[in-house]
Coordinates of C-alpha atoms in Angstrom, one line a residue:
X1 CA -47.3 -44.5 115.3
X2 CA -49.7 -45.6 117.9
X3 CA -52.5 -45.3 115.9
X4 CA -51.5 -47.6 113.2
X5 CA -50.4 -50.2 116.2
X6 CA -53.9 -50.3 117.4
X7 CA -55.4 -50.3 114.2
X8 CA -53.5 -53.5 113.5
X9 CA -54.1 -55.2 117.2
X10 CA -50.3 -54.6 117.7
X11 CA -49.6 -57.5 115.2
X12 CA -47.6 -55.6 112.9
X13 CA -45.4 -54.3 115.8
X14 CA -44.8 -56.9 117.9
X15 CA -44.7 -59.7 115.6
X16 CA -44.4 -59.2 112.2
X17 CA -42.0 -55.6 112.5
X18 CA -40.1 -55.1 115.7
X19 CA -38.7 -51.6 114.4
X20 CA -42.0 -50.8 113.2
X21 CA -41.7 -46.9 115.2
X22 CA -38.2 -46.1 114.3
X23 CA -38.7 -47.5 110.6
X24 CA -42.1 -45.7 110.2
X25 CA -40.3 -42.5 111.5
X26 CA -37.9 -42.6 108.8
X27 CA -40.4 -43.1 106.0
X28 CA -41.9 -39.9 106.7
X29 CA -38.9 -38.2 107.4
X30 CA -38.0 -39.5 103.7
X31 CA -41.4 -39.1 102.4
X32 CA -41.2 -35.1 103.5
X33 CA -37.8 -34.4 102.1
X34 CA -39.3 -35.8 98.6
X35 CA -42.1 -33.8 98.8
X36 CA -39.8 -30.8 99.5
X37 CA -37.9 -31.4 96.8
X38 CA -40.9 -31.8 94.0
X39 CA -41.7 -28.3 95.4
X40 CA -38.7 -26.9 95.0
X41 CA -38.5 -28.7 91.4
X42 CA -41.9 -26.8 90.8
X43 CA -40.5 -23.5 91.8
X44 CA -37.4 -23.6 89.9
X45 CA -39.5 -24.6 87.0
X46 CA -41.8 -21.8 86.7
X47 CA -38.8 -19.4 87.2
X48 CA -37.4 -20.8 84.5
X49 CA -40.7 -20.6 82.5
X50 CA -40.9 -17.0 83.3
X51 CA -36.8 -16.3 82.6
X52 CA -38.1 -18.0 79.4
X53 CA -40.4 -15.9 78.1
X54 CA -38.4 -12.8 78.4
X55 CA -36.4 -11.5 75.7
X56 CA -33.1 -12.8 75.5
X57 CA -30.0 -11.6 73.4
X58 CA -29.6 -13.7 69.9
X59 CA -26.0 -15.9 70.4
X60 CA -26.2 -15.7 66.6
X61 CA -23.0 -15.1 65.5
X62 CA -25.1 -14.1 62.4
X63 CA -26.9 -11.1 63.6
X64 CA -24.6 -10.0 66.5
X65 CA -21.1 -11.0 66.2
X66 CA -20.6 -11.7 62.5
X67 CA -17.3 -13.0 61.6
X68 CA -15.7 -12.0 58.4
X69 CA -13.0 -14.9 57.6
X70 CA -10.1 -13.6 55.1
X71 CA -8.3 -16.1 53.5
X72 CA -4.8 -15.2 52.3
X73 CA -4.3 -17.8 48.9
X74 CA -2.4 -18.7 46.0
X75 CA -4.7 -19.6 43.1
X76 CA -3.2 -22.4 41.8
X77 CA -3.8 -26.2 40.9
X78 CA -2.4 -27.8 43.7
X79 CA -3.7 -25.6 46.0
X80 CA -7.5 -26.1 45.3
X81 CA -8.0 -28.9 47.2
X82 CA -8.1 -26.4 49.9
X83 CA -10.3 -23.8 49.0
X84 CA -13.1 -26.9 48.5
X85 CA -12.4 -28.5 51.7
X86 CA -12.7 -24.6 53.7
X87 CA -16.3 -24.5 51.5
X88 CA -17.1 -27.7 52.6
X89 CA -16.5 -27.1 55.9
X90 CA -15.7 -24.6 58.4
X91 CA -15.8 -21.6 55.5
X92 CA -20.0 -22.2 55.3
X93 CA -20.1 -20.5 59.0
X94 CA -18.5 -17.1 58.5
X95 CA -20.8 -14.4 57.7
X96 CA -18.6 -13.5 54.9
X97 CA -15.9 -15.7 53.7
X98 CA -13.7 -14.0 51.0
X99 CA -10.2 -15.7 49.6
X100 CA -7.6 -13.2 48.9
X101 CA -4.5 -13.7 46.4
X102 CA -2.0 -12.4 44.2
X103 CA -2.2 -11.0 40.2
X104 CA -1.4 -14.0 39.4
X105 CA -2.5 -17.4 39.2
X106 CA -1.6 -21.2 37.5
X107 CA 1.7 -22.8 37.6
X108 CA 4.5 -24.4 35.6
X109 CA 2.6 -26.8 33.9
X110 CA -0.7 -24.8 33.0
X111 CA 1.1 -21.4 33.0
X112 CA 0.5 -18.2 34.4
X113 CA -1.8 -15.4 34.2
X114 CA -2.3 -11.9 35.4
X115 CA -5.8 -11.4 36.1
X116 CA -5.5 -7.8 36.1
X117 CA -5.3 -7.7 31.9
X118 CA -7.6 -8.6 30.0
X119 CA -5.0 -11.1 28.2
X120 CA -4.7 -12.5 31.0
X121 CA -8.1 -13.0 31.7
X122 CA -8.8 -14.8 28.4
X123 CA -5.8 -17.1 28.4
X124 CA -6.8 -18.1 31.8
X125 CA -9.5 -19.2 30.9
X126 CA -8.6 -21.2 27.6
X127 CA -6.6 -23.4 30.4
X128 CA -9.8 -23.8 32.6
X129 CA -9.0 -21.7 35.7
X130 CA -11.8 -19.5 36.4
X131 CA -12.2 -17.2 39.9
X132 CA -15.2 -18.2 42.0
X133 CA -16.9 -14.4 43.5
X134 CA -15.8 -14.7 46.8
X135 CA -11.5 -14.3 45.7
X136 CA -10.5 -10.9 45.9
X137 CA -7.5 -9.8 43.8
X138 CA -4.9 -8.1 45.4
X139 CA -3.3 -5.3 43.0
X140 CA -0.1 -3.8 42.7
X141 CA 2.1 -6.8 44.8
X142 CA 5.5 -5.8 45.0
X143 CA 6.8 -10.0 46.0
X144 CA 4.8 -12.0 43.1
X145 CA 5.0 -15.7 44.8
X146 CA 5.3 -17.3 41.4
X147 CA 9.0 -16.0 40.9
X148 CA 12.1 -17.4 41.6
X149 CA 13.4 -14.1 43.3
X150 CA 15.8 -14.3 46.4
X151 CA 17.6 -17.3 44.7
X152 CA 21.1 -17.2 45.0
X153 CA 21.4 -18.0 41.6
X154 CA 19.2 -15.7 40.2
X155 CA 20.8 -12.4 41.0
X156 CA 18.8 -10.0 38.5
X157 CA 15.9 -10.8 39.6
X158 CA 16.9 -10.8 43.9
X159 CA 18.0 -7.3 43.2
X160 CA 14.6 -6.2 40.8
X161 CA 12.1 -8.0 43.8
X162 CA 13.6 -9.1 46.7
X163 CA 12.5 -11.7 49.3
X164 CA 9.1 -13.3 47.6
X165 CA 7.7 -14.4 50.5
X166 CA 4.9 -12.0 50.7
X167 CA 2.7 -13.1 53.5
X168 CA 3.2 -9.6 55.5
X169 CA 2.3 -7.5 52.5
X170 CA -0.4 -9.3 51.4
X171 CA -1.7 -9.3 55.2
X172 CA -1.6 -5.5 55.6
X173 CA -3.2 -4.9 51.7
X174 CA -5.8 -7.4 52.8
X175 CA -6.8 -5.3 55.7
X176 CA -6.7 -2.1 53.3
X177 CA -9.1 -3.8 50.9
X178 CA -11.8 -4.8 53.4
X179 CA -11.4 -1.2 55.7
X180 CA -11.6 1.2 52.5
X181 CA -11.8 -1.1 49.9
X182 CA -9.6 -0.4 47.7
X183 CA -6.2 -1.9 46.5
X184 CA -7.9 -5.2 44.9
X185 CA -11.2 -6.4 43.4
X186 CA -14.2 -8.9 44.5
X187 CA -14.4 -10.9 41.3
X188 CA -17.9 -11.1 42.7
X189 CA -18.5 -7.8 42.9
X190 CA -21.1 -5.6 40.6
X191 CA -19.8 -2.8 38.1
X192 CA -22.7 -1.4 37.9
X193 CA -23.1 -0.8 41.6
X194 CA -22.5 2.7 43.3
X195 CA -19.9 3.4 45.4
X196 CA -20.6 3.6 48.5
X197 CA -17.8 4.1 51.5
X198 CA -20.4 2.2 53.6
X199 CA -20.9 -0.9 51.6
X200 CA -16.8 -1.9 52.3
X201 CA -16.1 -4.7 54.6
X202 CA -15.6 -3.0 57.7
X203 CA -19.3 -2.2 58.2
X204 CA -20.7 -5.7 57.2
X205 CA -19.2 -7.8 60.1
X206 CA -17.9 -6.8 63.7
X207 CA -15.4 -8.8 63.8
X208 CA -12.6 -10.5 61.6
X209 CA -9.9 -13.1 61.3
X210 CA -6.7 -14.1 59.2
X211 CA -7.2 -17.9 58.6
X212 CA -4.4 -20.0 57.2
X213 CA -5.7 -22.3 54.0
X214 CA -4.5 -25.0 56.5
X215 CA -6.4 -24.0 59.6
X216 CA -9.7 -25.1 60.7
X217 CA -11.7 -23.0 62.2
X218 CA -14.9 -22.5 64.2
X219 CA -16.6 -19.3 63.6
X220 CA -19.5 -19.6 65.9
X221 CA -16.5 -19.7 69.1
X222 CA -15.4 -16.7 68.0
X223 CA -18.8 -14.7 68.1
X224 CA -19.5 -16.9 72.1
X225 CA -15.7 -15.5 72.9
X226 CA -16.4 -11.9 72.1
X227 CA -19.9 -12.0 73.4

Protein backbone atom coordinates (compact mmCIF):
# COMPACT_ATOMS: atom_id res chain seq x y z
CA UNK A 1 0.00 0.00 0.00
CA UNK A 2 1.54 3.20 -1.00
CA UNK A 3 0.10 5.05 1.58
CA UNK A 4 1.39 3.08 4.43
CA UNK A 5 5.02 3.34 2.43
CA UNK A 6 4.93 7.00 2.73
CA UNK A 7 3.59 7.10 5.97
CA UNK A 8 6.66 5.19 7.12
CA UNK A 9 9.34 7.20 4.85
CA UNK A 10 9.58 3.88 2.85
CA UNK A 11 11.55 2.31 5.86
CA UNK A 12 9.33 -0.44 6.35
CA UNK A 13 9.55 -1.40 2.70
CA UNK A 14 12.74 -1.00 1.66
CA UNK A 15 14.58 -1.93 4.63
CA UNK A 16 12.94 -3.61 7.26
CA UNK A 17 10.19 -5.72 4.77
CA UNK A 18 11.16 -6.24 1.22
CA UNK A 19 7.73 -8.19 0.48
CA UNK A 20 5.94 -5.59 2.34
CA UNK A 21 3.12 -5.17 -0.96
CA UNK A 22 2.62 -8.83 -1.72
CA UNK A 23 2.57 -9.73 2.11
CA UNK A 24 0.27 -6.78 2.98
CA UNK A 25 -2.01 -8.04 0.01
CA UNK A 26 -2.37 -11.25 1.56
CA UNK A 27 -3.30 -10.02 5.00
CA UNK A 28 -6.36 -8.44 3.73
CA UNK A 29 -7.16 -11.03 1.45
CA UNK A 30 -7.08 -13.20 4.74
CA UNK A 31 -8.43 -10.62 6.89
CA UNK A 32 -11.71 -10.48 4.42
CA UNK A 33 -12.34 -14.18 4.13
CA UNK A 34 -12.44 -14.04 8.19
CA UNK A 35 -14.72 -11.44 8.23
CA UNK A 36 -16.89 -13.38 5.70
CA UNK A 37 -16.91 -16.16 7.60
CA UNK A 38 -17.99 -14.49 11.13
CA UNK A 39 -20.87 -13.25 8.94
CA UNK A 40 -21.83 -16.27 7.61
CA UNK A 41 -21.35 -17.78 11.32
CA UNK A 42 -23.87 -14.86 12.29
CA UNK A 43 -26.39 -15.91 9.70
CA UNK A 44 -26.37 -19.44 10.32
CA UNK A 45 -26.85 -18.63 13.89
CA UNK A 46 -29.93 -16.69 13.81
CA UNK A 47 -31.45 -19.32 11.49
CA UNK A 48 -30.85 -21.64 13.89
CA UNK A 49 -32.23 -19.34 16.60
CA UNK A 50 -35.33 -18.96 14.63
CA UNK A 51 -35.54 -23.02 13.59
CA UNK A 52 -35.35 -23.01 17.43
CA UNK A 53 -38.10 -21.45 18.52
CA UNK A 54 -40.55 -23.30 16.35
CA UNK A 55 -42.26 -26.20 17.50
CA UNK A 56 -40.59 -29.25 17.00
CA UNK A 57 -41.87 -32.99 17.25
CA UNK A 58 -41.12 -34.61 20.89
CA UNK A 59 -38.29 -37.67 20.16
CA UNK A 60 -39.82 -38.98 23.37
CA UNK A 61 -40.25 -42.39 22.90
CA UNK A 62 -42.56 -41.68 25.99
CA UNK A 63 -45.19 -39.59 24.39
CA UNK A 64 -44.90 -40.62 20.67
CA UNK A 65 -43.49 -43.93 20.12
CA UNK A 66 -44.01 -45.78 23.39
CA UNK A 67 -42.51 -49.19 23.51
CA UNK A 68 -44.26 -51.94 25.31
CA UNK A 69 -41.39 -54.62 26.15
CA UNK A 70 -43.02 -58.32 26.76
CA UNK A 71 -40.95 -60.52 28.52
CA UNK A 72 -41.57 -64.19 27.99
CA UNK A 73 -40.32 -65.93 31.67
CA UNK A 74 -40.14 -68.77 33.83
CA UNK A 75 -40.70 -67.72 37.47
CA UNK A 76 -38.34 -69.61 39.12
CA UNK A 77 -35.23 -69.24 41.61
CA UNK A 78 -32.50 -69.47 39.29
CA UNK A 79 -34.05 -67.43 36.99
CA UNK A 80 -34.46 -64.16 39.10
CA UNK A 81 -31.28 -62.92 38.73
CA UNK A 82 -32.65 -61.87 35.44
CA UNK A 83 -35.79 -60.25 35.99
CA UNK A 84 -33.53 -57.74 38.53
CA UNK A 85 -30.86 -57.12 36.19
CA UNK A 86 -33.83 -56.17 33.16
CA UNK A 87 -35.29 -53.72 36.21
CA UNK A 88 -32.05 -52.47 36.71
CA UNK A 89 -31.39 -51.80 33.48
CA UNK A 90 -32.69 -51.57 30.18
CA UNK A 91 -36.41 -52.73 31.50
CA UNK A 92 -36.64 -48.92 33.35
CA UNK A 93 -36.99 -47.41 29.62
CA UNK A 94 -39.99 -49.16 28.14
CA UNK A 95 -43.18 -47.45 28.57
CA UNK A 96 -44.60 -50.53 29.84
CA UNK A 97 -42.53 -53.46 30.81
CA UNK A 98 -44.66 -56.59 31.72
CA UNK A 99 -42.99 -60.26 32.36
CA UNK A 100 -45.14 -63.00 31.11
CA UNK A 101 -44.95 -66.84 32.34
CA UNK A 102 -46.47 -70.02 32.83
CA UNK A 103 -49.24 -71.41 35.78
CA UNK A 104 -46.62 -72.37 37.36
CA UNK A 105 -43.70 -71.37 39.28
CA UNK A 106 -40.68 -72.74 41.82
CA UNK A 107 -38.60 -75.69 41.22
CA UNK A 108 -37.28 -79.03 42.63
CA UNK A 109 -36.02 -77.85 45.64
CA UNK A 110 -38.71 -75.22 46.71
CA UNK A 111 -41.59 -76.93 44.86
CA UNK A 112 -44.11 -75.96 42.58
CA UNK A 113 -47.16 -74.00 42.51
CA UNK A 114 -50.00 -73.12 40.29
CA UNK A 115 -50.89 -69.64 40.70
CA UNK A 116 -54.12 -69.99 39.23
CA UNK A 117 -55.63 -71.84 42.76
CA UNK A 118 -55.87 -70.42 45.46
CA UNK A 119 -53.79 -73.49 47.10
CA UNK A 120 -51.43 -72.60 45.15
CA UNK A 121 -51.27 -69.14 45.91
CA UNK A 122 -50.86 -69.81 49.69
CA UNK A 123 -48.30 -72.49 49.52
CA UNK A 124 -46.34 -70.24 47.27
CA UNK A 125 -46.08 -68.06 49.48
CA UNK A 126 -45.26 -70.12 52.70
CA UNK A 127 -41.86 -70.80 50.50
CA UNK A 128 -41.30 -66.96 49.87
CA UNK A 129 -42.05 -66.58 46.16
CA UNK A 130 -44.29 -63.83 45.67
CA UNK A 131 -45.27 -62.17 41.91
CA UNK A 132 -44.10 -58.56 41.56
CA UNK A 133 -47.41 -56.43 39.39
CA UNK A 134 -45.82 -56.24 36.35
CA UNK A 135 -45.81 -60.64 35.63
CA UNK A 136 -48.79 -61.60 33.79
CA UNK A 137 -49.99 -65.20 34.15
CA UNK A 138 -50.61 -66.95 31.23
CA UNK A 139 -53.68 -69.49 31.65
CA UNK A 140 -54.63 -72.53 30.21
CA UNK A 141 -50.79 -73.71 28.83
CA UNK A 142 -51.08 -76.73 27.03
CA UNK A 143 -46.67 -77.49 27.36
CA UNK A 144 -46.10 -76.69 31.35
CA UNK A 145 -42.10 -76.20 31.22
CA UNK A 146 -41.72 -77.70 34.67
CA UNK A 147 -42.48 -81.34 33.21
CA UNK A 148 -40.40 -83.93 32.13
CA UNK A 149 -42.62 -84.56 28.95
CA UNK A 150 -40.95 -85.50 25.53
CA UNK A 151 -38.48 -87.81 27.53
CA UNK A 152 -37.94 -90.92 26.00
CA UNK A 153 -38.31 -92.48 29.12
CA UNK A 154 -41.25 -91.02 30.17
CA UNK A 155 -43.81 -92.24 27.71
CA UNK A 156 -47.15 -91.42 29.64
CA UNK A 157 -46.54 -88.29 29.97
CA UNK A 158 -44.91 -87.56 25.96
CA UNK A 159 -48.23 -88.99 24.84
CA UNK A 160 -50.57 -86.73 27.64
CA UNK A 161 -48.33 -83.24 26.67
CA UNK A 162 -46.11 -83.52 24.03
CA UNK A 163 -42.99 -81.41 23.24
CA UNK A 164 -42.63 -78.94 26.47
CA UNK A 165 -40.83 -76.47 24.85
CA UNK A 166 -43.55 -73.87 24.79
CA UNK A 167 -41.87 -70.70 23.53
CA UNK A 168 -44.35 -70.58 20.33
CA UNK A 169 -47.48 -70.90 22.34
CA UNK A 170 -46.64 -68.79 25.00
CA UNK A 171 -45.55 -66.10 22.18
CA UNK A 172 -48.89 -66.18 20.37
CA UNK A 173 -51.06 -66.23 23.99
CA UNK A 174 -48.77 -63.35 24.94
CA UNK A 175 -49.87 -61.37 21.97
CA UNK A 176 -53.71 -62.43 22.73
CA UNK A 177 -53.32 -61.07 26.34
CA UNK A 178 -51.98 -57.62 25.47
CA UNK A 179 -54.54 -57.25 21.99
CA UNK A 180 -57.85 -58.31 23.87
CA UNK A 181 -56.67 -59.02 27.06
CA UNK A 182 -57.69 -61.96 27.94
CA UNK A 183 -56.16 -65.52 28.36
CA UNK A 184 -53.96 -64.48 31.52
CA UNK A 185 -53.92 -62.01 34.41
CA UNK A 186 -51.67 -58.72 35.53
CA UNK A 187 -50.97 -59.76 39.11
CA UNK A 188 -50.96 -55.92 39.18
CA UNK A 189 -53.99 -55.38 37.96
CA UNK A 190 -57.26 -53.93 39.94
CA UNK A 191 -60.50 -56.15 40.54
CA UNK A 192 -62.32 -53.56 41.24
CA UNK A 193 -61.66 -51.79 37.97
CA UNK A 194 -64.24 -51.82 34.91
CA UNK A 195 -63.67 -53.48 32.02
CA UNK A 196 -62.95 -51.56 29.52
CA UNK A 197 -61.94 -53.04 25.77
CA UNK A 198 -59.89 -49.81 25.59
CA UNK A 199 -57.81 -49.99 28.69
CA UNK A 200 -55.91 -53.55 27.05
CA UNK A 201 -52.46 -53.24 25.92
CA UNK A 202 -52.81 -52.52 22.40
CA UNK A 203 -54.07 -48.88 22.98
CA UNK A 204 -51.38 -47.90 25.71
CA UNK A 205 -48.17 -48.18 23.45
CA UNK A 206 -47.63 -47.96 19.54
CA UNK A 207 -45.38 -50.23 19.37
CA UNK A 208 -44.04 -53.58 20.92
CA UNK A 209 -41.30 -56.07 21.24
CA UNK A 210 -40.54 -59.84 22.27
CA UNK A 211 -37.38 -59.57 24.40
CA UNK A 212 -35.47 -62.56 25.48
CA UNK A 213 -34.60 -62.57 29.60
CA UNK A 214 -31.12 -62.68 28.03
CA UNK A 215 -31.23 -59.76 25.60
CA UNK A 216 -30.44 -56.23 26.26
CA UNK A 217 -32.12 -53.83 24.86
CA UNK A 218 -32.46 -50.14 24.15
CA UNK A 219 -35.90 -48.86 23.96
CA UNK A 220 -35.37 -45.32 23.14
CA UNK A 221 -33.61 -46.90 19.35
CA UNK A 222 -36.59 -48.40 18.81
CA UNK A 223 -38.95 -45.25 19.12
CA UNK A 224 -35.70 -43.06 16.81
CA UNK A 225 -36.08 -46.22 14.21
CA UNK A 226 -39.79 -45.98 13.84
CA UNK A 227 -39.84 -42.29 13.92
Amino acid sequence: DETLIRMNDGRVATRHWPNFDRTYRYLERVRAAIKAAGSENRELSSTKKKQSTKKKPSRNIQQNNRVYCMVPFIWTPSALHAYHAIHASWGKRCHILRFFIDPVIGDDTVGFFNMTEGTGVKAAKKANLTLPNDIVILHDMKRPWHTMCGSQDDEQRLKEFGNCRNIWEKIWRMVVYVAHGSGGASVGASTNRKEDEHDTGAYRAEWFVKVDSDTFLFPENVGRYVE
